[in-house]
Amino acid sequence: MDRKDFFSTMTVRKVISQIHLWLELLSGLVVLVLGLTGCVYAFEEEIKALVYANKLKVSAFVIKITFSQNLEAEQQALEEEFPIQGVIMKNAP
């Protein structure tokens, strides 16, 4: 092996090494992006709970009234022009 072949082989090795390096970095970036977006998708509910914590909490303010009190309040809101004709009650929470 003479000197010329040695240096041309080293140049080809360096070129292949550089191509390999940049392809590794590019594929590593793709894997990083896929991993991060996968984590965001997997922990979507937990992230929403953290980000929208103030919007997801509801204060419980309950006033218990009887059915007849509710019916009277609704009739007053509708006024005399629209009398309540009937009521449908469902047995669901």
PDB file of C-alpha atoms in Angstrom:
ATOM      1  CA  MET A   1       0.000   0.000   0.000  1.00  0.00           C
ATOM      2  CA  ASP A   2       1.624   3.234  -1.024  1.00  0.00           C
ATOM      3  CA  ARG A   3       1.164   6.659   0.448  1.00  0.00           C
ATOM      4  CA  LYS A   4      -1.452   7.875  -2.061  1.00  0.00           C
ATOM      5  CA  ASP A   5      -3.836   4.979  -1.364  1.00  0.00           C
ATOM      6  CA  PHE A   6      -3.495   5.507   2.377  1.00  0.00           C
ATOM      7  CA  PHE A   7      -4.524   9.173   2.249  1.00  0.00           C
ATOM      8  CA  SER A   8      -7.376   8.595  -0.180  1.00  0.00           C
ATOM      9  CA  THR A   9      -8.675   5.841   2.123  1.00  0.00           C
ATOM     10  CA  MET A  10      -8.485   8.182   5.117  1.00  0.00           C
ATOM     11  CA  THR A  11     -10.365  10.862   3.219  1.00  0.00           C
ATOM     12  CA  VAL A  12     -13.137   8.425   2.321  1.00  0.00           C
ATOM     13  CA  ARG A  13     -13.262   7.278   5.935  1.00  0.00           C
ATOM     14  CA  LYS A  14     -13.548  10.859   7.162  1.00  0.00           C
ATOM     15  CA  VAL A  15     -16.334  11.617   4.698  1.00  0.00           C
ATOM     16  CA  ILE A  16     -18.237   8.487   5.663  1.00  0.00           C
ATOM     17  CA  SER A  17     -17.647   9.289   9.329  1.00  0.00           C
ATOM     18  CA  GLN A  18     -19.052  12.806   8.900  1.00  0.00           C
ATOM     19  CA  ILE A  19     -22.082  11.534   6.987  1.00  0.00           C
ATOM     20  CA  HIS A  20     -22.676   8.933   9.685  1.00  0.00           C
ATOM     21  CA  LEU A  21     -22.368  11.590  12.414  1.00  0.00           C
ATOM     22  CA  TRP A  22     -24.912  13.937  10.833  1.00  0.00           C
ATOM     23  CA  LEU A  23     -27.352  11.142  10.055  1.00  0.00           C
ATOM     24  CA  GLU A  24     -27.079   9.983  13.685  1.00  0.00           C
ATOM     25  CA  LEU A  25     -27.776  13.470  14.979  1.00  0.00           C
ATOM     26  CA  LEU A  26     -30.739  13.892  12.651  1.00  0.00           C
ATOM     27  CA  SER A  27     -32.269  10.539  13.568  1.00  0.00           C
ATOM     28  CA  GLY A  28     -31.641  11.272  17.253  1.00  0.00           C
ATOM     29  CA  LEU A  29     -33.563  14.525  16.885  1.00  0.00           C
ATOM     30  CA  VAL A  30     -36.470  12.667  15.268  1.00  0.00           C
ATOM     31  CA  VAL A  31     -36.511  10.121  18.103  1.00  0.00           C
ATOM     32  CA  LEU A  32     -36.418  12.946  20.677  1.00  0.00           C
ATOM     33  CA  VAL A  33     -39.398  14.725  19.089  1.00  0.00           C
ATOM     34  CA  LEU A  34     -41.367  11.479  18.860  1.00  0.00           C
ATOM     35  CA  GLY A  35     -40.613  10.675  22.492  1.00  0.00           C
ATOM     36  CA  LEU A  36     -41.655  14.112  23.746  1.00  0.00           C
ATOM     37  CA  THR A  37     -44.889  14.201  21.762  1.00  0.00           C
ATOM     38  CA  GLY A  38     -45.671  10.653  22.874  1.00  0.00           C
ATOM     39  CA  CYS A  39     -45.230  11.669  26.513  1.00  0.00           C
ATOM     40  CA  VAL A  40     -47.492  14.670  26.048  1.00  0.00           C
ATOM     41  CA  TYR A  41     -50.127  12.444  24.469  1.00  0.00           C
ATOM     42  CA  ALA A  42     -49.804   9.760  27.163  1.00  0.00           C
ATOM     43  CA  PHE A  43     -50.056  12.234  30.045  1.00  0.00           C
ATOM     44  CA  GLU A  44     -52.662  14.488  28.429  1.00  0.00           C
ATOM     45  CA  GLU A  45     -55.146  14.330  31.311  1.00  0.00           C
ATOM     46  CA  GLU A  46     -52.493  15.044  33.957  1.00  0.00           C
ATOM     47  CA  ILE A  47     -51.139  17.995  31.974  1.00  0.00           C
ATOM     48  CA  LYS A  48     -54.644  19.414  31.543  1.00  0.00           C
ATOM     49  CA  ALA A  49     -55.204  19.101  35.293  1.00  0.00           C
ATOM     50  CA  LEU A  50     -52.046  21.119  35.938  1.00  0.00           C
ATOM     51  CA  VAL A  51     -52.580  23.752  33.253  1.00  0.00           C
ATOM     52  CA  TYR A  52     -56.303  24.311  33.807  1.00  0.00           C
ATOM     53  CA  ALA A  53     -56.384  23.751  37.575  1.00  0.00           C
ATOM     54  CA  ASN A  54     -58.274  26.979  38.278  1.00  0.00           C
ATOM     55  CA  LYS A  55     -60.898  26.226  35.609  1.00  0.00           C
ATOM     56  CA  LEU A  56     -61.568  22.619  36.616  1.00  0.00           C
ATOM     57  CA  LYS A  57     -62.542  23.270  40.239  1.00  0.00           C
ATOM     58  CA  VAL A  58     -66.167  23.977  41.014  1.00  0.00           C
ATOM     59  CA  SER A  59     -67.293  25.405  44.311  1.00  0.00           C
ATOM     60  CA  ALA A  60     -70.281  23.627  45.774  1.00  0.00           C
ATOM     61  CA  PHE A  61     -72.985  26.094  46.710  1.00  0.00           C
ATOM     62  CA  VAL A  62     -76.269  24.263  47.103  1.00  0.00           C
ATOM     63  CA  ILE A  63     -79.543  25.610  48.399  1.00  0.00           C
ATOM     64  CA  LYS A  64     -82.137  22.937  48.967  1.00  0.00           C
ATOM     65  CA  ILE A  65     -85.686  23.943  48.155  1.00  0.00           C
ATOM     66  CA  THR A  66     -88.839  21.933  47.841  1.00  0.00           C
ATOM     67  CA  PHE A  67     -90.552  21.090  44.579  1.00  0.00           C
ATOM     68  CA  SER A  68     -93.397  23.510  45.226  1.00  0.00           C
ATOM     69  CA  GLN A  69     -90.973  26.367  45.992  1.00  0.00           C
ATOM     70  CA  ASN A  70     -89.175  25.667  42.728  1.00  0.00           C
ATOM     71  CA  LEU A  71     -92.444  25.555  40.805  1.00  0.00           C
ATOM     72  CA  GLU A  72     -93.544  28.906  42.269  1.00  0.00           C
ATOM     73  CA  ALA A  73     -90.197  30.513  41.434  1.00  0.00           C
ATOM     74  CA  GLU A  74     -90.381  29.260  37.862  1.00  0.00           C
ATOM     75  CA  GLN A  75     -93.948  30.507  37.454  1.00  0.00           C
ATOM     76  CA  GLN A  76     -92.951  33.961  38.727  1.00  0.00           C
ATOM     77  CA  ALA A  77     -90.056  34.019  36.261  1.00  0.00           C
ATOM     78  CA  LEU A  78     -92.394  33.122  33.386  1.00  0.00           C
ATOM     79  CA  GLU A  79     -95.017  35.591  34.601  1.00  0.00           C
ATOM     80  CA  GLU A  80     -98.753  35.154  34.070  1.00  0.00           C
ATOM     81  CA  GLU A  81     -98.586  35.069  30.263  1.00  0.00           C
ATOM     82  CA  PHE A  82     -97.064  31.594  30.196  1.00  0.00           C
ATOM     83  CA  PRO A  83     -98.640  29.362  32.831  1.00  0.00           C
ATOM     84  CA  ILE A  84     -96.913  26.062  33.571  1.00  0.00           C
ATOM     85  CA  GLN A  85     -99.073  23.311  32.093  1.00  0.00           C
ATOM     86  CA  GLY A  86     -97.185  20.254  33.342  1.00  0.00           C
ATOM     87  CA  VAL A  87     -93.958  18.975  34.789  1.00  0.00           C
ATOM     88  CA  ILE A  88     -91.820  16.013  33.732  1.00  0.00           C
ATOM     89  CA  MET A  89     -89.540  14.622  36.392  1.00  0.00           C
ATOM     90  CA  LYS A  90     -86.787  12.154  35.587  1.00  0.00           C
ATOM     91  CA  ASN A  91     -85.276   9.816  38.123  1.00  0.00           C
ATOM     92  CA  ALA A  92     -81.689  10.542  37.142  1.00  0.00           C
ATOM     93  CA  PRO A  93     -78.998  12.451  38.989  1.00  0.00           C
TER      94      PRO A  93
END
